[in-house]
Short mmCIF file of C-alpha atoms in Angstrom, two decimals:
data_model
loop_
_atom_site.label_atom_id
_atom_site.label_comp_id
_atom_site.label_asym_id
_atom_site.label_seq_id
_atom_site.Cartn_x
_atom_site.Cartn_y
_atom_site.Cartn_z
CA MET A 16 0.00 0.00 0.00
CA SER A 17 1.37 3.42 -0.94
CA THR A 18 2.15 6.16 1.59
CA THR A 19 -0.65 8.29 0.11
CA THR A 20 -3.16 5.48 0.47
CA GLN A 21 -2.05 4.77 4.04
CA THR A 22 -2.44 8.43 4.91
CA ARG A 23 -5.89 8.54 3.30
CA HIS A 24 -7.04 5.54 5.33
CA ALA A 25 -5.56 6.95 8.51
CA GLU A 26 -7.42 10.23 8.01
CA ALA A 27 -10.73 8.61 7.03
CA PRO A 28 -13.48 9.27 9.56
CA THR A 29 -14.95 6.27 11.34
CA MET A 30 -18.63 5.38 11.59
CA THR A 31 -19.75 6.93 14.87
CA ARG A 32 -23.21 6.20 16.24
CA GLY A 33 -24.36 9.63 15.08
CA MET A 34 -23.08 9.04 11.56
CA VAL A 35 -24.78 5.62 11.43
CA MET A 36 -28.08 7.29 12.41
CA LEU A 37 -27.56 10.02 9.80
CA PHE A 38 -26.80 7.47 7.07
CA ALA A 39 -29.82 5.39 8.14
CA PHE A 40 -32.14 8.41 7.96
CA CYS A 41 -30.82 9.45 4.53
CA CYS A 42 -31.10 5.90 3.19
CA GLY A 43 -34.68 5.60 4.41
CA ALA A 44 -35.68 8.99 2.98
CA ILE A 45 -34.08 8.32 -0.40
CA VAL A 46 -35.29 4.74 -0.88
CA GLY A 47 -38.84 5.85 -0.07
CA ASN A 48 -38.94 7.47 -3.53
CA ILE A 49 -39.25 4.02 -5.09
CA TYR A 50 -42.27 3.03 -3.02
CA TYR A 51 -44.49 6.10 -2.77
CA ALA A 52 -46.48 5.06 -5.85
CA GLN A 53 -47.03 1.45 -4.75
CA PRO A 54 -50.17 1.83 -2.58
CA ILE A 55 -51.76 4.59 -4.69
CA ILE A 56 -51.49 3.15 -8.22
CA GLU A 57 -55.29 2.89 -8.37
CA LEU A 58 -55.48 6.65 -7.84
CA ILE A 59 -52.69 7.52 -10.28
CA ALA A 60 -53.63 5.21 -13.17
CA PRO A 61 -57.08 6.63 -14.07
CA ASP A 62 -55.85 10.21 -13.62
CA ILE A 63 -53.07 9.79 -16.21
CA GLY A 64 -54.97 7.43 -18.53
CA LEU A 65 -53.63 3.97 -17.57
CA SER A 66 -55.86 0.88 -17.29
CA SER A 67 -56.11 -0.97 -13.97
CA THR A 68 -54.27 -3.97 -15.44
CA MET A 69 -51.36 -1.72 -16.47
CA ALA A 70 -51.28 0.14 -13.14
CA SER A 71 -48.52 -2.01 -11.62
CA VAL A 72 -46.23 -1.00 -14.53
CA ILE A 73 -45.73 2.26 -12.61
CA VAL A 74 -44.05 0.36 -9.76
CA SER A 75 -42.14 -1.92 -12.13
CA LEU A 76 -40.67 0.95 -14.14
CA THR A 77 -39.47 2.66 -10.98
CA GLN A 78 -37.72 -0.55 -9.93
CA ILE A 79 -36.31 -1.09 -13.42
CA GLY A 80 -34.94 2.45 -13.30
CA TYR A 81 -33.40 1.64 -9.94
CA ALA A 82 -31.79 -1.50 -11.38
CA LEU A 83 -30.36 0.52 -14.29
CA GLY A 84 -29.00 3.09 -11.86
CA LEU A 85 -27.43 0.34 -9.78
CA PHE A 86 -25.67 -1.06 -12.83
CA PHE A 87 -24.56 2.20 -14.47
CA LEU A 88 -24.27 4.71 -11.60
CA VAL A 89 -23.35 2.84 -8.42
CA PRO A 90 -20.05 1.41 -9.81
CA LEU A 91 -18.88 5.03 -10.08
CA GLY A 92 -18.61 4.91 -6.28
CA ASP A 93 -15.34 3.01 -6.84
CA LEU A 94 -14.10 5.71 -9.23
CA LEU A 95 -15.46 9.18 -8.35
CA GLU A 96 -15.54 11.19 -5.14
CA ASN A 97 -18.53 9.79 -3.27
CA ARG A 98 -20.10 12.95 -1.83
CA ARG A 99 -20.18 14.75 -5.18
CA LEU A 100 -21.71 11.69 -6.83
CA MET A 101 -24.36 11.51 -4.09
CA ILE A 102 -25.35 15.15 -4.51
CA MET A 103 -25.59 14.88 -8.32
CA THR A 104 -27.93 11.87 -8.14
CA SER A 105 -30.01 13.58 -5.44
CA LEU A 106 -30.54 16.62 -7.66
CA LEU A 107 -31.71 14.36 -10.50
CA ALA A 108 -34.15 12.71 -8.05
CA ILE A 109 -35.63 16.12 -7.17
CA ILE A 110 -36.23 16.94 -10.86
CA SER A 111 -37.74 13.50 -11.54
CA LEU A 112 -40.12 13.67 -8.57
CA LEU A 113 -41.37 17.09 -9.66
CA GLY A 114 -41.81 15.71 -13.19
CA ALA A 115 -44.00 12.91 -11.80
CA ALA A 116 -46.00 15.37 -9.70
CA PHE A 117 -46.94 17.63 -12.61
CA SER A 118 -47.22 15.15 -15.49
CA GLN A 119 -50.59 14.80 -17.25
CA GLN A 120 -49.83 12.06 -19.80
CA PRO A 121 -49.07 8.39 -19.05
CA ASN A 122 -45.85 8.35 -21.09
CA VAL A 123 -44.50 11.40 -19.27
CA PHE A 124 -45.37 9.95 -15.86
CA LEU A 125 -43.86 6.55 -16.72
CA LEU A 126 -40.63 8.22 -17.91
CA ALA A 127 -40.52 10.24 -14.69
CA SER A 128 -41.07 7.00 -12.71
CA LEU A 129 -38.13 5.40 -14.50
CA LEU A 130 -35.92 8.39 -13.66
CA VAL A 131 -37.10 8.46 -10.04
CA GLY A 132 -35.83 4.91 -9.67
CA PHE A 133 -32.63 5.62 -11.63
CA SER A 134 -31.72 8.63 -9.48
CA SER A 135 -32.59 7.08 -6.12
CA VAL A 136 -29.59 4.74 -6.23
CA SER A 137 -27.58 7.24 -4.21
CA VAL A 138 -28.64 5.14 -1.23
CA GLN A 139 -26.43 2.34 -2.60
CA ILE A 140 -23.44 4.68 -2.65
CA LEU A 141 -23.96 5.49 1.03
CA ILE A 142 -24.02 1.86 2.19
CA PRO A 143 -20.64 0.78 0.69
CA LEU A 144 -19.16 4.03 2.01
CA ALA A 145 -20.36 3.09 5.49
CA ALA A 146 -18.87 -0.41 5.08
CA HIS A 147 -15.59 1.20 4.00
CA LEU A 148 -15.50 3.49 7.06
CA ALA A 149 -16.54 0.80 9.58
CA PRO A 150 -13.93 -1.49 11.20
CA GLU A 151 -14.14 -5.18 10.26
CA GLU A 152 -15.35 -6.36 13.68
CA SER A 153 -18.42 -4.08 13.63
CA ARG A 154 -19.13 -3.90 9.90
CA GLY A 155 -22.18 -6.16 10.10
CA ARG A 156 -23.67 -4.08 12.93
CA VAL A 157 -23.06 -0.81 11.06
CA VAL A 158 -24.50 -2.11 7.78
CA GLY A 159 -27.40 -3.68 9.68
CA GLY A 160 -28.20 -0.41 11.44
CA ILE A 161 -28.21 1.52 8.17
CA MET A 162 -30.24 -1.18 6.45
CA GLY A 163 -32.76 -0.87 9.29
CA GLY A 164 -33.22 2.77 8.28
CA LEU A 165 -33.52 1.72 4.66
CA LEU A 166 -36.22 -0.85 5.43
CA LEU A 167 -38.11 1.66 7.58
CA GLY A 168 -38.01 4.01 4.60
CA ILE A 169 -39.45 1.28 2.38
CA LEU A 170 -42.16 0.35 4.86
CA LEU A 171 -43.09 3.87 6.02
CA ALA A 172 -43.15 5.27 2.48
CA ARG A 173 -46.32 3.32 1.71
CA PRO A 174 -48.46 4.46 4.66
CA LEU A 175 -47.16 8.02 4.36
CA SER A 176 -48.04 8.03 0.68
CA SER A 177 -51.54 6.67 1.36
CA VAL A 178 -52.30 9.28 4.03
CA ILE A 179 -51.05 12.21 1.94
CA ALA A 180 -52.93 10.99 -1.14
CA ASP A 181 -56.11 10.48 0.88
CA HIS A 182 -56.10 14.06 2.18
CA PHE A 183 -54.28 16.11 -0.48
CA GLY A 184 -54.28 14.00 -3.66
CA TRP A 185 -51.61 11.75 -5.14
CA ARG A 186 -49.64 14.60 -6.73
CA ALA A 187 -48.91 16.03 -3.28
CA VAL A 188 -47.02 12.81 -2.50
CA PHE A 189 -44.39 13.52 -5.16
CA VAL A 190 -44.17 17.23 -4.33
CA SER A 191 -43.53 16.34 -0.67
CA ALA A 192 -40.91 13.79 -1.69
CA SER A 193 -39.06 16.38 -3.78
CA VAL A 194 -38.97 18.79 -0.82
CA LEU A 195 -37.58 16.03 1.41
CA MET A 196 -34.89 15.29 -1.18
CA MET A 197 -33.91 18.97 -1.20
CA ILE A 198 -33.38 18.78 2.55
CA ILE A 199 -31.41 15.53 2.21
CA SER A 200 -29.16 17.11 -0.44
CA VAL A 201 -28.28 19.97 1.90
CA VAL A 202 -27.63 17.56 4.81
CA LEU A 203 -25.35 15.37 2.68
CA ALA A 204 -23.46 18.35 1.26
CA THR A 205 -22.70 19.67 4.75
CA THR A 206 -22.14 16.49 6.80
CA MET A 207 -21.14 13.58 4.55
CA PRO A 208 -17.37 12.82 4.63
CA LYS A 209 -15.47 12.99 1.36
CA ARG A 210 -14.03 9.79 -0.05
CA GLN A 211 -11.90 9.65 -3.19
CA PRO A 212 -11.49 5.96 -4.18
CA ASP A 213 -8.07 4.56 -5.05
CA HIS A 214 -9.42 2.93 -8.23
CA SER A 215 -8.02 4.58 -11.38
CA ALA A 216 -9.62 2.63 -14.25
CA SER A 217 -11.79 4.21 -16.94
CA TYR A 218 -15.58 4.02 -16.77
CA GLY A 219 -15.61 1.42 -19.56
CA GLN A 220 -13.09 -0.72 -17.70
CA LEU A 221 -15.12 -0.31 -14.53
CA LEU A 222 -18.27 -1.60 -16.22
CA PHE A 223 -16.39 -4.49 -17.84
CA SER A 224 -15.02 -5.45 -14.43
CA LEU A 225 -18.61 -6.08 -13.31
CA TRP A 226 -18.71 -9.15 -15.54
CA THR A 227 -15.36 -10.30 -14.14
CA LEU A 228 -16.63 -9.97 -10.57
CA LEU A 229 -19.86 -11.80 -11.40
CA ARG A 230 -17.93 -14.60 -13.13
CA THR A 231 -15.28 -15.08 -10.45
CA GLN A 232 -17.32 -14.64 -7.25
CA PRO A 233 -19.71 -17.57 -6.65
CA VAL A 234 -20.80 -16.13 -3.28
CA LEU A 235 -21.97 -12.98 -5.08
CA ARG A 236 -23.96 -15.00 -7.63
CA GLN A 237 -25.58 -17.15 -4.96
CA ARG A 238 -26.54 -14.34 -2.59
CA ALA A 239 -27.84 -12.21 -5.48
CA PHE A 240 -30.01 -15.10 -6.71
CA TYR A 241 -31.48 -15.79 -3.26
CA GLN A 242 -32.29 -12.16 -2.57
CA GLY A 243 -33.62 -11.48 -6.06
CA LEU A 244 -36.24 -14.17 -5.52
CA MET A 245 -37.00 -12.97 -2.00
CA PHE A 246 -37.50 -9.43 -3.22
CA ALA A 247 -39.78 -10.67 -6.00
CA ALA A 248 -42.04 -12.14 -3.30
CA PHE A 249 -41.78 -8.93 -1.24
CA SER A 250 -42.74 -6.66 -4.17
CA LEU A 251 -45.50 -9.02 -5.30
CA PHE A 252 -47.10 -8.93 -1.84
CA TRP A 253 -46.87 -5.18 -1.27
CA THR A 254 -48.11 -4.34 -4.78
CA ALA A 255 -51.07 -6.73 -4.56
CA VAL A 256 -52.13 -6.29 -0.93
CA PRO A 257 -53.48 -2.71 -1.37
CA LEU A 258 -55.67 -4.05 -4.20
CA GLU A 259 -56.94 -6.86 -1.95
CA LEU A 260 -57.59 -4.53 0.98
CA ALA A 261 -59.40 -1.92 -1.14
CA ARG A 262 -61.47 -4.24 -3.34
CA ASN A 263 -62.38 -7.11 -1.01
CA HIS A 264 -62.19 -5.49 2.44
CA GLY A 265 -63.33 -1.95 1.65
CA LEU A 266 -60.37 -0.21 3.30
CA SER A 267 -59.70 3.46 2.55
CA GLN A 268 -56.23 4.79 1.67
CA THR A 269 -55.73 5.90 5.29
CA GLN A 270 -56.73 2.46 6.58
CA ILE A 271 -54.35 0.84 4.09
CA ALA A 272 -51.69 3.17 5.46
CA LEU A 273 -52.30 1.89 8.98
CA PHE A 274 -52.05 -1.67 7.68
CA ALA A 275 -48.70 -0.91 6.03
CA LEU A 276 -47.39 0.47 9.34
CA VAL A 277 -47.70 -3.03 10.80
CA GLY A 278 -45.14 -4.25 8.29
CA ALA A 279 -42.59 -1.80 9.71
CA ILE A 280 -42.12 -4.22 12.61
CA GLY A 281 -39.98 -6.25 10.20
CA ALA A 282 -37.29 -3.55 10.40
CA ILE A 283 -36.00 -5.13 13.62
CA ALA A 284 -34.44 -7.83 11.41
CA ALA A 285 -31.65 -5.52 10.23
CA PRO A 286 -29.67 -5.04 13.46
CA ILE A 287 -30.38 -8.64 14.50
CA SER A 288 -29.06 -10.06 11.23
CA GLY A 289 -26.02 -7.75 11.30
CA ARG A 290 -25.02 -9.08 14.71
CA LEU A 291 -25.65 -12.68 13.63
CA ALA A 292 -23.39 -12.15 10.63
CA ASP A 293 -20.63 -10.62 12.78
CA ALA A 294 -20.90 -13.66 15.08
CA GLY A 295 -20.48 -16.12 12.18
CA HIS A 296 -24.06 -17.43 12.00
CA THR A 297 -24.77 -16.40 8.39
CA ARG A 298 -25.63 -19.89 7.10
CA VAL A 299 -28.10 -20.82 9.85
CA ALA A 300 -29.76 -17.37 9.79
CA SER A 301 -30.08 -17.50 5.99
CA LEU A 302 -31.71 -20.94 6.15
CA GLY A 303 -34.20 -19.69 8.74
CA ALA A 304 -35.06 -16.61 6.69
CA LEU A 305 -35.69 -18.64 3.52
CA VAL A 306 -37.82 -21.29 5.28
CA LEU A 307 -39.98 -18.69 7.07
CA ALA A 308 -40.42 -16.68 3.87
CA ALA A 309 -41.61 -19.80 2.04
CA LEU A 310 -44.27 -20.32 4.73
CA SER A 311 -45.17 -16.66 5.25
CA PHE A 312 -48.06 -16.48 2.77
CA LEU A 313 -50.05 -19.28 4.44
CA PRO A 314 -51.70 -17.07 7.14
CA THR A 315 -53.50 -15.16 4.36
CA LEU A 316 -55.57 -18.27 3.60
CA ILE A 317 -57.34 -18.39 6.98
CA HIS A 318 -61.09 -17.79 7.37
CA PRO A 319 -62.25 -14.59 5.58
CA VAL A 320 -63.37 -13.08 8.91
CA TYR A 321 -59.74 -13.03 10.05
CA SER A 322 -58.07 -12.60 6.66
CA VAL A 323 -56.91 -9.02 7.32
CA ILE A 324 -55.06 -10.30 10.40
CA GLY A 325 -53.55 -13.04 8.23
CA LEU A 326 -52.41 -10.48 5.69
CA ALA A 327 -50.78 -8.44 8.47
CA VAL A 328 -48.95 -11.50 9.82
CA THR A 329 -47.67 -12.26 6.33
CA GLY A 330 -46.48 -8.67 5.89
CA VAL A 331 -44.50 -8.71 9.16
CA VAL A 332 -42.95 -12.16 8.67
CA LEU A 333 -42.11 -11.61 5.01
CA ASP A 334 -40.55 -8.19 5.66
CA PHE A 335 -38.50 -9.65 8.51
CA CYS A 336 -37.20 -12.52 6.37
CA VAL A 337 -36.42 -10.39 3.32
CA GLN A 338 -34.56 -7.83 5.42
CA MET A 339 -32.59 -10.45 7.32
CA ASN A 340 -31.51 -12.26 4.17
CA MET A 341 -30.53 -8.96 2.52
CA VAL A 342 -28.23 -7.86 5.35
CA LEU A 343 -26.67 -11.33 5.64
CA GLY A 344 -26.03 -11.28 1.90
CA GLN A 345 -24.52 -7.80 1.98
CA ARG A 346 -22.19 -8.76 4.82
CA ALA A 347 -20.97 -11.77 2.84
CA VAL A 348 -20.61 -9.82 -0.41
CA TYR A 349 -18.75 -6.86 1.16
CA ALA A 350 -16.19 -9.30 2.61
CA LEU A 351 -15.16 -10.51 -0.86
CA ASP A 352 -13.05 -7.52 -1.99
CA ALA A 353 -12.71 -4.22 -0.13
CA THR A 354 -11.59 -2.29 -3.26
CA SER A 355 -14.67 -3.38 -5.24
CA ARG A 356 -17.45 -2.84 -2.72
CA SER A 357 -19.44 -0.37 -4.81
CA ARG A 358 -19.37 -2.68 -7.83
CA LEU A 359 -20.15 -5.76 -5.74
CA ASN A 360 -23.04 -3.87 -4.17
CA ALA A 361 -24.20 -2.73 -7.62
CA LEU A 362 -24.36 -6.31 -8.90
CA TYR A 363 -26.01 -7.59 -5.71
CA MET A 364 -28.65 -4.88 -5.59
CA THR A 365 -29.29 -4.88 -9.37
CA SER A 366 -30.33 -8.53 -9.23
CA ILE A 367 -32.54 -7.77 -6.21
CA PHE A 368 -34.44 -4.99 -7.94
CA ILE A 369 -34.78 -6.98 -11.16
CA GLY A 370 -36.55 -9.54 -8.98
CA GLY A 371 -38.59 -6.77 -7.38
CA ALA A 372 -39.58 -5.31 -10.74
CA PHE A 373 -40.72 -8.74 -11.93
CA GLY A 374 -42.78 -9.31 -8.77
CA SER A 375 -44.47 -5.92 -9.11
CA ALA A 376 -45.09 -6.36 -12.85
CA ILE A 377 -47.01 -9.62 -12.44
CA ALA A 378 -48.96 -8.53 -9.35
CA SER A 379 -51.89 -6.81 -11.09
CA VAL A 380 -52.13 -9.46 -13.80
CA LEU A 381 -52.14 -12.36 -11.31
CA TYR A 382 -54.62 -10.63 -9.03
CA ASP A 383 -57.02 -9.68 -11.84
CA HIS A 384 -57.04 -13.20 -13.27
CA GLY A 385 -56.74 -15.46 -10.22
CA GLY A 386 -57.44 -13.32 -7.18
CA TRP A 387 -55.45 -13.57 -3.98
CA LEU A 388 -54.89 -17.34 -4.36
CA TRP A 389 -52.62 -16.78 -7.35
CA ILE A 390 -50.66 -14.20 -5.34
CA VAL A 391 -50.16 -16.79 -2.58
CA VAL A 392 -48.96 -19.45 -5.02
CA ALA A 393 -46.51 -17.15 -6.79
CA GLY A 394 -45.36 -15.45 -3.57
CA SER A 395 -44.59 -18.81 -1.95
CA ALA A 396 -42.86 -20.20 -5.05
CA PHE A 397 -40.15 -17.52 -5.14
CA PRO A 398 -38.61 -18.24 -1.69
CA VAL A 399 -39.07 -22.01 -2.22
CA VAL A 400 -36.84 -21.83 -5.31
CA ALA A 401 -34.31 -19.75 -3.33
CA LEU A 402 -34.39 -22.30 -0.50
CA LEU A 403 -33.79 -25.24 -2.84
CA SER A 404 -30.85 -23.41 -4.42
CA PHE A 405 -29.43 -22.59 -0.97
CA LEU A 406 -29.65 -26.23 0.14
CA LYS A 407 -27.99 -27.41 -3.07
CA ASN A 408 -25.13 -24.94 -2.71
CA ALA A 409 -24.67 -25.77 0.99
CA SER A 410 -24.50 -29.48 0.14
CA GLY A 411 -21.87 -28.78 -2.53
CA GLU A 412 -19.78 -26.74 -0.08
CA ARG A 413 -19.85 -29.55 2.49
CA ARG A 414 -18.85 -32.11 -0.17
CA ASP A 415 -15.96 -29.90 -1.33
CA ALA A 416 -14.82 -29.47 2.29
CA VAL A 417 -14.81 -33.25 2.82
CA ILE A 418 -12.78 -33.77 -0.37
CA ALA A 419 -10.35 -31.01 0.56
CA GLY A 420 -9.96 -32.48 4.06
#
């Protein structure tokens, strides 16, 4: 390591408790941009000229935009100064949110949705930065704490969106989000530490190296596959459940918001999973998360009188499992190569949001054609496939260890 690099590392700020809380708040506020539309698609679609069957495309395009941003923007965290990159993407998010708020045509709104997702990837620049600043022995706890803020942002974005839309209209949701992003931009500009990466490759070489990392890191491929399927189930549930609650249970947007608040209980998984990973229990915790996720949709099939309670139980358990598996996966992926954390995170999170986009895209179609039963079947199938893959890989690792021994 060069003298300059040693000096840079020596001078780098560490992740204090206050900085962890700041990063967690910013992550939650930024990631909420992707989910504001999810519970109010039935309000947005007719206003901009979209059919009810096409309504879930709004959510899917936002997640596709996020996946594109993860692939094309987040790797720049290994090349460009991180704070400047964060502020630039935050400014684009502000413009995109205002575009969504004032659009009158479906094509304009869908383009704005794509850009909202694309620009909200700044959250995935913050998380590798935190992992870089945190010491090895507490990295799981730090990442887990920040991921707790991120999950709270995901879960609270939906009820907040429902309440605002119920009282002020859906356009006020996006105006409010743009104001919050303005505040976040100022906070980041004044408090976020600078970090200039050591990587000196060109942007083209950086993108090409993504394929090399994907090809040479089996742990990355495995964890990305598991979490992609888990997030497909997560997005499927949270895109379809507002439709079920509104159509078959007569809940208003405010009541749906209260329902979504119950799911926020799942945020406790983040710090728990971070500590489990630091203690070396990644494999057992991952197995538990996958098994519980595969079973989580069953409570929704209880007697119709209690079905809302069953839906709430599913929301809490599924959110807990998805969050736990995500943090465990991030801890494992970040340990692969310290100089490539932004790119590793980009690949990991891209696969997750591709899964999420797929789950959201099929939600309206499945629900319109087969009702809630089809949602249960599809939602259970995703974690089952992940579980089978996990068991196969674990068996292969044990066999290789026996041969090597």
